[in-house]
Short mmCIF file of C-alpha atoms in Angstrom, two decimals:
data_model
loop_
_atom_site.label_atom_id
_atom_site.label_comp_id
_atom_site.label_asym_id
_atom_site.label_seq_id
_atom_site.Cartn_x
_atom_site.Cartn_y
_atom_site.Cartn_z
CA MET A 1 5.47 -20.52 39.10
CA THR A 2 4.88 -22.27 35.76
CA LYS A 3 8.06 -23.26 33.97
CA ASP A 4 8.65 -21.60 30.61
CA LEU A 5 8.32 -23.81 27.56
CA THR A 6 11.22 -24.05 25.12
CA SER A 7 10.76 -23.14 21.46
CA LEU A 8 10.75 -26.85 20.63
CA GLU A 9 8.05 -27.54 23.20
CA ILE A 10 5.96 -24.67 21.88
CA LEU A 11 6.35 -25.90 18.30
CA THR A 12 5.31 -29.38 19.37
CA GLU A 13 2.23 -28.11 21.19
CA LEU A 14 1.22 -25.91 18.25
CA GLU A 15 1.86 -28.46 15.51
CA PRO A 16 -1.86 -29.38 15.18
CA VAL A 17 -2.69 -25.68 14.78
CA ALA A 18 0.02 -25.34 12.13
CA GLU A 19 -1.30 -28.35 10.24
CA GLN A 20 -4.89 -27.11 10.37
CA ASN A 21 -3.92 -23.65 9.14
CA LEU A 22 -1.61 -25.02 6.47
CA ASP A 23 -4.59 -26.97 5.10
CA ARG A 24 -6.72 -23.83 5.32
CA HIS A 25 -4.10 -21.81 3.48
CA LEU A 26 -3.75 -24.37 0.69
CA SER A 27 -7.53 -24.41 0.24
CA MET A 28 -7.64 -20.61 -0.11
CA ALA A 29 -4.38 -19.76 -1.91
CA LYS A 30 -4.71 -19.07 -5.62
CA ASP A 31 -1.92 -20.21 -7.89
CA TRP A 32 -0.97 -17.60 -10.47
CA ASN A 33 1.67 -17.07 -13.15
CA PRO A 34 3.99 -14.06 -13.00
CA HIS A 35 4.14 -13.81 -16.80
CA ASP A 36 0.40 -13.10 -16.92
CA TYR A 37 0.94 -9.78 -15.13
CA VAL A 38 3.71 -8.34 -17.33
CA PRO A 39 3.05 -6.18 -20.48
CA TRP A 40 5.58 -8.00 -22.68
CA THR A 41 4.72 -5.98 -25.80
CA HIS A 42 6.39 -2.96 -24.14
CA GLY A 43 9.77 -4.72 -24.09
CA ARG A 44 12.80 -4.19 -26.34
CA ASN A 45 16.46 -5.12 -26.32
CA PHE A 46 19.13 -3.32 -24.36
CA ALA A 47 22.48 -2.32 -25.89
CA ALA A 48 24.16 -5.69 -25.25
CA LEU A 49 21.78 -7.21 -27.83
CA GLY A 50 21.83 -4.29 -30.25
CA GLY A 51 19.15 -2.19 -28.62
CA VAL A 52 19.23 0.92 -26.45
CA ASP A 53 20.18 1.05 -22.77
CA TRP A 54 18.00 2.61 -20.12
CA ALA A 55 17.61 6.39 -19.80
CA PRO A 56 15.55 8.29 -17.21
CA GLU A 57 13.11 9.67 -19.76
CA GLN A 58 12.00 6.13 -20.64
CA SER A 59 10.32 5.65 -17.26
CA LYS A 60 6.65 6.52 -16.98
CA LEU A 61 6.69 6.19 -13.19
CA SER A 62 6.80 9.16 -10.85
CA GLU A 63 9.72 9.48 -8.47
CA VAL A 64 7.57 8.22 -5.60
CA ALA A 65 6.39 5.20 -7.59
CA ARG A 66 9.94 4.36 -8.69
CA VAL A 67 11.26 4.53 -5.14
CA ALA A 68 8.38 2.44 -3.81
CA MET A 69 8.78 -0.19 -6.53
CA ILE A 70 12.52 -0.45 -5.93
CA THR A 71 12.00 -0.73 -2.17
CA ASN A 72 9.33 -3.39 -2.54
CA LEU A 73 11.36 -5.40 -5.04
CA LEU A 74 14.61 -5.33 -3.05
CA THR A 75 12.61 -6.38 0.00
CA GLU A 76 11.27 -9.39 -1.92
CA ASP A 77 14.74 -10.16 -3.30
CA ASN A 78 16.10 -10.98 0.14
CA LEU A 79 13.92 -14.10 0.27
CA PRO A 80 16.83 -16.54 0.80
CA SER A 81 17.70 -14.81 4.07
CA TYR A 82 14.09 -14.77 5.21
CA HIS A 83 13.77 -18.47 4.41
CA ARG A 84 16.85 -19.21 6.49
CA GLU A 85 15.62 -17.20 9.46
CA ILE A 86 12.15 -18.74 9.44
CA ALA A 87 13.42 -22.29 8.90
CA GLN A 88 15.86 -21.92 11.80
CA ASN A 89 13.28 -20.48 14.18
CA PHE A 90 10.33 -22.65 13.18
CA SER A 91 11.13 -26.19 12.09
CA GLU A 92 11.90 -28.08 8.92
CA ASP A 93 9.81 -31.06 10.02
CA GLY A 94 6.13 -31.91 9.59
CA PRO A 95 3.63 -29.14 8.77
CA TRP A 96 6.14 -26.48 9.85
CA GLY A 97 8.61 -27.51 7.15
CA THR A 98 5.84 -27.84 4.58
CA TRP A 99 4.65 -24.32 5.41
CA VAL A 100 8.11 -22.76 5.24
CA ASP A 101 8.77 -24.27 1.81
CA ARG A 102 5.32 -23.37 0.49
CA TRP A 103 5.60 -19.82 1.82
CA THR A 104 9.00 -19.43 0.18
CA ALA A 105 7.74 -20.69 -3.17
CA GLU A 106 4.78 -18.29 -3.10
CA GLU A 107 6.94 -15.34 -2.05
CA ASN A 108 9.41 -16.04 -4.86
CA ARG A 109 6.75 -15.11 -7.43
CA HIS A 110 6.68 -11.58 -6.08
CA GLY A 111 10.26 -10.71 -6.91
CA ILE A 112 9.98 -12.40 -10.31
CA VAL A 113 6.95 -10.45 -11.45
CA ILE A 114 7.99 -7.03 -10.10
CA ARG A 115 11.42 -7.28 -11.74
CA ASP A 116 9.97 -8.45 -15.06
CA TYR A 117 7.50 -5.56 -15.02
CA LEU A 118 10.17 -2.96 -14.24
CA VAL A 119 12.64 -4.26 -16.83
CA VAL A 120 10.07 -4.64 -19.60
CA THR A 121 8.52 -1.22 -19.03
CA ARG A 122 11.91 0.39 -18.28
CA GLY A 123 10.43 1.80 -15.12
CA VAL A 124 13.78 1.99 -13.29
CA ASP A 125 17.49 1.81 -14.13
CA PRO A 126 18.15 -1.95 -14.36
CA VAL A 127 21.90 -1.55 -13.76
CA ALA A 128 21.41 0.43 -10.56
CA LEU A 129 18.71 -2.03 -9.52
CA GLU A 130 21.06 -4.99 -9.97
CA GLU A 131 23.85 -3.24 -8.06
CA ALA A 132 21.46 -2.55 -5.17
CA ARG A 133 20.23 -6.16 -5.26
CA MET A 134 23.77 -7.49 -4.95
CA ILE A 135 24.51 -5.24 -1.97
CA HIS A 136 21.25 -6.01 -0.21
CA MET A 137 21.41 -9.76 -0.68
CA ALA A 138 25.10 -9.95 0.20
CA ASN A 139 24.29 -8.20 3.48
CA GLY A 140 21.42 -10.61 4.11
CA VAL A 141 19.11 -10.03 7.04
CA GLN A 142 20.09 -10.47 10.64
CA SER A 143 17.71 -10.51 13.54
CA PRO A 144 18.46 -7.84 16.15
CA GLU A 145 19.75 -9.02 19.50
CA GLY A 146 17.05 -10.76 21.53
CA TRP A 147 14.86 -11.58 18.53
CA GLY A 148 15.74 -15.27 18.25
CA GLY A 149 13.34 -18.16 18.76
CA PHE A 150 9.87 -19.00 17.59
CA LEU A 151 7.88 -16.42 19.57
CA THR A 152 9.67 -13.30 18.36
CA SER A 153 9.90 -14.70 14.84
CA VAL A 154 6.21 -15.46 14.50
CA ALA A 155 5.29 -12.10 16.03
CA TYR A 156 7.58 -10.27 13.62
CA VAL A 157 6.34 -11.96 10.44
CA THR A 158 2.74 -11.31 11.48
CA PHE A 159 3.25 -7.54 11.52
CA GLN A 160 5.73 -7.58 8.65
CA GLU A 161 3.44 -9.42 6.23
CA LEU A 162 0.62 -7.00 6.96
CA ALA A 163 2.92 -3.99 6.58
CA THR A 164 4.15 -5.34 3.25
CA ARG A 165 0.58 -5.83 2.07
CA VAL A 166 -0.19 -2.18 2.80
CA SER A 167 2.96 -1.01 1.03
CA HIS A 168 2.28 -3.10 -2.09
CA ARG A 169 -1.33 -1.94 -2.41
CA ASN A 170 -0.44 1.73 -2.06
CA THR A 171 2.49 1.38 -4.45
CA GLY A 172 0.12 -0.03 -7.06
CA LYS A 173 -2.08 3.04 -6.76
CA ALA A 174 0.94 5.38 -6.98
CA CYS A 175 2.11 3.83 -10.26
CA ASN A 176 -0.87 5.29 -12.15
CA ASP A 177 -0.83 2.18 -14.34
CA ALA A 178 -3.61 -0.40 -14.34
CA VAL A 179 -1.18 -3.23 -15.10
CA ALA A 180 1.07 -2.39 -12.14
CA ASP A 181 -1.91 -1.91 -9.86
CA ARG A 182 -3.35 -5.31 -10.81
CA MET A 183 0.03 -6.97 -10.28
CA LEU A 184 0.59 -5.46 -6.86
CA GLN A 185 -2.96 -6.24 -5.75
CA ARG A 186 -2.24 -9.88 -6.62
CA ILE A 187 0.93 -9.78 -4.51
CA ALA A 188 -0.89 -8.05 -1.66
CA ALA A 189 -3.50 -10.83 -1.64
CA ASP A 190 -0.71 -13.37 -1.10
CA GLU A 191 0.75 -11.30 1.72
CA ASN A 192 -2.64 -11.15 3.42
CA LEU A 193 -3.01 -14.93 3.44
CA HIS A 194 0.54 -15.28 4.77
CA MET A 195 -0.25 -12.78 7.51
CA ILE A 196 -3.37 -14.72 8.51
CA PHE A 197 -1.33 -17.92 8.93
CA TYR A 198 1.27 -16.21 11.11
CA ARG A 199 -1.28 -14.21 13.05
CA THR A 200 -3.23 -17.37 13.86
CA LEU A 201 -0.10 -19.21 15.04
CA CYS A 202 1.07 -16.25 17.11
CA GLY A 203 -2.39 -15.97 18.65
CA ALA A 204 -2.30 -19.67 19.52
CA ALA A 205 1.11 -19.15 21.13
CA LEU A 206 -0.33 -16.25 23.13
CA ASP A 207 -3.05 -18.56 24.42
CA LEU A 208 -0.54 -21.32 25.18
CA VAL A 209 2.19 -19.29 26.90
CA PRO A 210 0.83 -15.78 27.47
CA ASP A 211 3.63 -14.65 29.79
CA GLN A 212 6.25 -15.69 27.24
CA ALA A 213 4.45 -14.51 24.11
CA MET A 214 3.45 -11.06 25.35
CA PRO A 215 7.03 -9.85 25.97
CA ALA A 216 7.99 -11.16 22.51
CA ILE A 217 5.14 -9.23 20.88
CA THR A 218 6.04 -6.08 22.77
CA ARG A 219 9.69 -6.42 21.79
CA ILE A 220 8.75 -6.67 18.12
CA VAL A 221 6.21 -3.83 18.06
CA THR A 222 8.36 -1.38 20.00
CA ASN A 223 11.45 -2.08 17.86
CA PHE A 224 9.81 -2.78 14.52
CA LEU A 225 11.85 -2.48 11.34
CA MET A 226 10.67 -3.19 7.82
CA PRO A 227 12.51 -6.17 6.30
CA GLY A 228 14.28 -3.99 3.73
CA ALA A 229 15.99 -1.86 6.38
CA GLY A 230 19.48 -2.86 5.22
CA MET A 231 19.08 -1.94 1.55
CA PRO A 232 20.90 1.01 -0.04
CA ASN A 233 19.05 4.34 0.39
CA PHE A 234 16.45 2.73 2.65
CA ARG A 235 16.12 5.70 4.98
CA ARG A 236 15.73 8.24 2.17
CA TYR A 237 13.29 6.01 0.33
CA GLY A 238 11.31 5.36 3.50
CA VAL A 239 10.97 9.08 4.20
CA LEU A 240 9.74 9.74 0.67
CA MET A 241 7.25 6.85 0.85
CA ALA A 242 5.93 8.08 4.20
CA LYS A 243 5.69 11.63 2.91
CA HIS A 244 3.48 10.55 0.02
CA GLY A 245 1.34 7.99 1.82
CA ILE A 246 2.81 4.73 0.56
CA TYR A 247 3.59 3.62 4.11
CA ASP A 248 3.45 6.12 6.94
CA LEU A 249 3.01 6.19 10.70
CA ARG A 250 -0.78 6.31 10.64
CA GLN A 251 -0.94 3.31 8.34
CA HIS A 252 1.53 1.47 10.55
CA LEU A 253 -0.54 2.17 13.64
CA GLU A 254 -4.10 1.90 12.32
CA GLU A 255 -3.72 -0.69 9.54
CA VAL A 256 -1.03 -2.92 11.03
CA ILE A 257 -0.48 -2.70 14.79
CA GLN A 258 -3.98 -2.01 16.09
CA PRO A 259 -5.91 -4.58 13.99
CA VAL A 260 -3.52 -7.38 14.98
CA LEU A 261 -3.57 -6.50 18.67
CA LYS A 262 -7.38 -6.33 18.52
CA GLN A 263 -7.52 -9.74 16.85
CA TRP A 264 -5.47 -11.17 19.74
CA ASN A 265 -7.60 -9.33 22.30
CA VAL A 266 -4.36 -8.12 23.89
CA PHE A 267 -5.74 -5.30 26.04
CA GLU A 268 -8.78 -7.23 27.29
CA ARG A 269 -7.09 -10.50 28.24
CA SER A 270 -7.05 -11.70 31.85
CA ASP A 271 -4.59 -14.60 31.59
CA PHE A 272 -1.34 -12.74 32.18
CA GLY A 273 0.92 -13.04 35.18
CA PRO A 274 3.20 -10.20 36.32
CA ARG A 275 5.60 -10.60 33.38
CA GLY A 276 2.83 -10.52 30.81
CA GLU A 277 1.11 -7.60 32.51
CA GLN A 278 4.33 -5.61 32.51
CA ALA A 279 4.90 -6.28 28.83
CA ARG A 280 1.31 -5.35 27.98
CA ASP A 281 1.61 -2.10 29.96
CA GLU A 282 4.79 -1.27 28.08
CA LEU A 283 3.06 -1.97 24.78
CA GLY A 284 0.08 0.17 25.74
CA LEU A 285 2.33 3.14 26.54
CA PHE A 286 4.14 2.68 23.23
CA VAL A 287 0.91 2.62 21.23
CA ASP A 288 -0.30 5.79 22.98
CA LYS A 289 2.98 7.57 22.22
CA LEU A 290 2.86 6.39 18.62
CA GLY A 291 -0.59 7.92 18.28
CA LYS A 292 0.85 11.30 19.34
CA LYS A 293 3.75 10.87 16.90
CA VAL A 294 1.25 10.25 14.10
CA ILE A 295 -0.36 13.66 14.69
CA LYS A 296 3.00 15.42 14.86
CA PHE A 297 4.26 13.69 11.71
CA GLU A 298 1.14 14.59 9.75
CA GLU A 299 1.38 18.22 10.79
CA GLN A 300 5.01 18.34 9.68
CA ARG A 301 4.16 16.56 6.42
CA GLU A 302 1.35 18.98 5.65
CA ARG A 303 3.67 21.95 6.12
CA ALA A 304 6.37 20.36 3.97
CA LEU A 305 3.96 19.57 1.15
CA ALA A 306 2.56 23.09 1.31
CA ARG A 307 6.07 24.53 0.97
CA GLU A 308 6.74 22.29 -2.02
CA ALA A 309 3.48 23.32 -3.65
CA ALA A 310 4.28 26.99 -3.11
CA ARG A 311 7.72 26.58 -4.71
CA ALA A 312 6.15 24.83 -7.70
CA VAL A 313 3.81 27.76 -8.45
CA PRO A 314 5.41 30.23 -10.90
CA GLN A 315 5.93 33.64 -9.33
CA GLN A 316 3.73 36.39 -10.68
CA ALA A 317 5.56 39.18 -12.51
#
């Protein structure tokens, strides 16, 4: 029986892959300025500087767009906690440390530009937004039990970055505003490059230690939570976003889980021992069940939307 490698040993073995993909990322990443994506001419002072404070009628966003923008922004706001988790489970040395710092700097733009857009356009209540930010960031983010170490961390951020990309792109469309859509497409492009880095490193880990990596991947997929799970109103917001196609079960399955598993060739591999086989079988059953849940959810959603539409139609006299 082959002895398991420690996280440190895995990081050491994969350091050349990290360096190569860091170089690739830096060659492809596009630097951009948050201020270039904000319609500053829409801005005006709030009451503290002699202006007018926010009121609901000032927002041009639909309820779904407001909820999605708040959810996406609060998710980005928790960056300090994400940095800590990744730094602790990767490394602060060599290309690993360079990547973690670069990733953090790129991610920081996202919260800056979304907040500036929302405050300038008065898209959401800035006081409520700040109160939610304080709660969410004070809570931080904690990995569930059994999620520690490099393998679970790199598996999680692979799926999470892709899920966030999907959410940002669909939020941009829901805003019905070309400026917001352009801004969120720019953010989504960043998230895609981040996902590619993590997906490549997780795939390399799967090649290196398949019987260790496969259980970690299964653990993440079968217990997946979006990174904003601890924010105020997350469950209610998540339901509304799923109901209106910002991020729903089908997107999670067909745009996040399945493409990544296909990229890693998970269900066609022949290099697993008993532990890896068992984890893959568990994952396969989960994916099949999720497919059935997608159909059930969409049937329920269709009925709910039909009821809402019927209630919105004025009754004939």
